[in-house]
């Protein structure tokens, strides 16, 4: 029987949720995430191969107690063999829960295959229902593809289908209620995310951020919201706080990553597309697993390096500390 460890840190938290970035590339250029011209992509040789990704995930699941594997990016659907990767991960023992975070472009023709391969949960990003605002915000005219992707995810039985929305002042912040009404009608779970300082331009400003309180206030002009009574019992490490729309069975999520950090309950660890372990979106250090992986280290040795990487996890993301410095990698290169 092989050794079993857990990914514990010095503050009593244990990482069981692994977020794997499959690529730093994306086919959108969302203003809060990427500049119009894109970024200097990782050199192809630096990006982990399918086999390397599966080997690291296998070590995480079989030796280190990882229970959920979320595939992200960049845009994970740009990875051609995504269906095979999902099938390989689904075949691990114990089988992890597999989730995908995507912009939905191309999902219309892949959702069924992904579900068949073992994908269960999906988060699709959608910031607006207006094609012109979509084009302005993401610098691409792809709203119909995203909506088709969401419909396909539902038809394929992926459950839950969650919608991630970032509101930007003066661009799409007037759409909060329209998005809620749409999500309720579609039967998808809407979650607003506070914009975080992870843009490559380092242009984030607190005063421009639409806060959770502001989102509540805007929605509150149209519907009555109360804390979801079940959320307090079931939230656990989930980043979204849920609010019930009074008179309905629907709850909307708000991820107040900046104004109400939830670091104390964090159970996440990240792996970048070039094989670096990150303990936090805002970490300023990484631990290299690609070098040992490519220089003949055993699974046990890699597991030991991973354990010591997570042991050094900081207590919080520090955005609200006066000494906060934005990480060098933007969101798209970390894996959101
Ligand atoms: N391309 C995929 C997608 O669009 O979902 C996965 C990667 S994307 C980086 C993951 C999520 O991060 C998206 O929902 C996106 O809206 C969110 N995101 C990106 N930059 C952000 C920022 N600065 N603050 C908050 N959320 C951000």
PDB file of N, CA, C and O in Angstrom, residues 167 169 173 176 194 206-221 254 259:
ATOM      1  N   UNK A 167     -19.329  42.168 -12.988  1.00  0.00           N
ATOM      2  CA  UNK A 167     -19.937  43.444 -13.381  1.00  0.00           C
ATOM      3  C   UNK A 167     -18.865  44.522 -13.400  1.00  0.00           C
ATOM      4  O   UNK A 167     -18.058  44.615 -12.477  1.00  0.00           O
ATOM      5  N   UNK A 169     -18.174  48.674 -13.841  1.00  0.00           N
ATOM      6  CA  UNK A 169     -18.871  49.960 -13.734  1.00  0.00           C
ATOM      7  C   UNK A 169     -18.961  50.659 -15.090  1.00  0.00           C
ATOM      8  O   UNK A 169     -17.973  50.754 -15.821  1.00  0.00           O
ATOM      9  N   UNK A 173     -22.907  46.986 -15.568  1.00  0.00           N
ATOM     10  CA  UNK A 173     -23.446  46.945 -14.202  1.00  0.00           C
ATOM     11  C   UNK A 173     -24.950  47.200 -14.158  1.00  0.00           C
ATOM     12  O   UNK A 173     -25.603  46.828 -13.197  1.00  0.00           O
ATOM     13  N   UNK A 176     -27.506  43.760 -13.921  1.00  0.00           N
ATOM     14  CA  UNK A 176     -27.560  42.774 -12.824  1.00  0.00           C
ATOM     15  C   UNK A 176     -28.932  42.088 -12.761  1.00  0.00           C
ATOM     16  O   UNK A 176     -29.014  40.849 -12.728  1.00  0.00           O
ATOM     17  N   UNK A 194     -17.040  39.607  -7.542  1.00  0.00           N
ATOM     18  CA  UNK A 194     -16.384  40.918  -7.468  1.00  0.00           C
ATOM     19  C   UNK A 194     -15.118  40.894  -8.316  1.00  0.00           C
ATOM     20  O   UNK A 194     -14.350  39.915  -8.276  1.00  0.00           O
ATOM     21  N   UNK A 206     -10.044  49.930  -6.594  1.00  0.00           N
ATOM     22  CA  UNK A 206     -11.114  49.583  -5.658  1.00  0.00           C
ATOM     23  C   UNK A 206     -12.362  50.428  -5.900  1.00  0.00           C
ATOM     24  O   UNK A 206     -13.481  49.934  -5.848  1.00  0.00           O
ATOM     25  N   UNK A 207     -12.157  51.705  -6.188  1.00  0.00           N
ATOM     26  CA  UNK A 207     -13.328  52.589  -6.325  1.00  0.00           C
ATOM     27  C   UNK A 207     -14.166  52.227  -7.556  1.00  0.00           C
ATOM     28  O   UNK A 207     -15.349  52.543  -7.616  1.00  0.00           O
ATOM     29  N   UNK A 208     -13.580  51.555  -8.515  1.00  0.00           N
ATOM     30  CA  UNK A 208     -14.340  51.164  -9.706  1.00  0.00           C
ATOM     31  C   UNK A 208     -15.035  49.818  -9.562  1.00  0.00           C
ATOM     32  O   UNK A 208     -15.891  49.471 -10.366  1.00  0.00           O
ATOM     33  N   UNK A 209     -14.612  49.056  -8.556  1.00  0.00           N
ATOM     34  CA  UNK A 209     -15.160  47.706  -8.404  1.00  0.00           C
ATOM     35  C   UNK A 209     -16.623  47.772  -7.975  1.00  0.00           C
ATOM     36  O   UNK A 209     -16.981  48.566  -7.106  1.00  0.00           O
ATOM     37  N   UNK A 210     -17.454  46.950  -8.594  1.00  0.00           N
ATOM     38  CA  UNK A 210     -18.844  46.828  -8.139  1.00  0.00           C
ATOM     39  C   UNK A 210     -18.819  45.825  -6.983  1.00  0.00           C
ATOM     40  O   UNK A 210     -18.535  44.636  -7.180  1.00  0.00           O
ATOM     41  N   UNK A 211     -19.080  46.331  -5.789  1.00  0.00           N
ATOM     42  CA  UNK A 211     -18.959  45.478  -4.607  1.00  0.00           C
ATOM     43  C   UNK A 211     -20.190  44.582  -4.440  1.00  0.00           C
ATOM     44  O   UNK A 211     -21.260  44.856  -5.007  1.00  0.00           O
ATOM     45  N   UNK A 212     -20.019  43.581  -3.612  1.00  0.00           N
ATOM     46  CA  UNK A 212     -21.149  42.697  -3.290  1.00  0.00           C
ATOM     47  C   UNK A 212     -22.311  43.517  -2.730  1.00  0.00           C
ATOM     48  O   UNK A 212     -23.478  43.288  -3.079  1.00  0.00           O
ATOM     49  N   UNK A 213     -21.986  44.499  -1.885  1.00  0.00           N
ATOM     50  CA  UNK A 213     -23.045  45.322  -1.271  1.00  0.00           C
ATOM     51  C   UNK A 213     -23.812  46.088  -2.361  1.00  0.00           C
ATOM     52  O   UNK A 213     -25.039  46.214  -2.308  1.00  0.00           O
ATOM     53  N   UNK A 214     -23.061  46.557  -3.350  1.00  0.00           N
ATOM     54  CA  UNK A 214     -23.705  47.309  -4.432  1.00  0.00           C
ATOM     55  C   UNK A 214     -24.584  46.379  -5.285  1.00  0.00           C
ATOM     56  O   UNK A 214     -25.670  46.765  -5.727  1.00  0.00           O
ATOM     57  N   UNK A 215     -24.108  45.183  -5.515  1.00  0.00           N
ATOM     58  CA  UNK A 215     -24.905  44.216  -6.292  1.00  0.00           C
ATOM     59  C   UNK A 215     -26.211  43.921  -5.550  1.00  0.00           C
ATOM     60  O   UNK A 215     -27.294  43.928  -6.143  1.00  0.00           O
ATOM     61  N   UNK A 216     -26.089  43.707  -4.236  1.00  0.00           N
ATOM     62  CA  UNK A 216     -27.288  43.435  -3.428  1.00  0.00           C
ATOM     63  C   UNK A 216     -28.263  44.603  -3.513  1.00  0.00           C
ATOM     64  O   UNK A 216     -29.472  44.430  -3.639  1.00  0.00           O
ATOM     65  N   UNK A 217     -27.693  45.809  -3.454  1.00  0.00           N
ATOM     66  CA  UNK A 217     -28.541  46.997  -3.463  1.00  0.00           C
ATOM     67  C   UNK A 217     -29.246  47.132  -4.825  1.00  0.00           C
ATOM     68  O   UNK A 217     -30.440  47.399  -4.896  1.00  0.00           O
ATOM     69  N   UNK A 218     -28.510  46.869  -5.908  1.00  0.00           N
ATOM     70  CA  UNK A 218     -29.121  46.974  -7.246  1.00  0.00           C
ATOM     71  C   UNK A 218     -30.224  45.930  -7.425  1.00  0.00           C
ATOM     72  O   UNK A 218     -31.299  46.224  -7.919  1.00  0.00           O
ATOM     73  N   UNK A 219     -29.914  44.683  -7.038  1.00  0.00           N
ATOM     74  CA  UNK A 219     -30.927  43.634  -7.173  1.00  0.00           C
ATOM     75  C   UNK A 219     -32.114  43.928  -6.263  1.00  0.00           C
ATOM     76  O   UNK A 219     -33.272  43.675  -6.625  1.00  0.00           O
ATOM     77  N   UNK A 220     -31.791  44.487  -5.098  1.00  0.00           N
ATOM     78  CA  UNK A 220     -32.818  44.772  -4.097  1.00  0.00           C
ATOM     79  C   UNK A 220     -33.851  45.784  -4.575  1.00  0.00           C
ATOM     80  O   UNK A 220     -34.948  45.883  -4.016  1.00  0.00           O
ATOM     81  N   UNK A 221     -33.515  46.546  -5.611  1.00  0.00           N
ATOM     82  CA  UNK A 221     -34.496  47.495  -6.158  1.00  0.00           C
ATOM     83  C   UNK A 221     -35.586  46.775  -6.947  1.00  0.00           C
ATOM     84  O   UNK A 221     -36.644  47.322  -7.220  1.00  0.00           O
ATOM     85  N   UNK A 254     -23.248  35.384  -4.605  1.00  0.00           N
ATOM     86  CA  UNK A 254     -22.363  36.545  -4.725  1.00  0.00           C
ATOM     87  C   UNK A 254     -21.013  36.153  -4.134  1.00  0.00           C
ATOM     88  O   UNK A 254     -20.933  35.676  -2.987  1.00  0.00           O
ATOM     89  N   UNK A 259     -14.321  42.112  -0.782  1.00  0.00           N
ATOM     90  CA  UNK A 259     -14.869  42.799   0.398  1.00  0.00           C
ATOM     91  C   UNK A 259     -15.220  41.862   1.555  1.00  0.00           C
ATOM     92  O   UNK A 259     -15.373  42.315   2.685  1.00  0.00           O
TER      93      UNK A 259
END
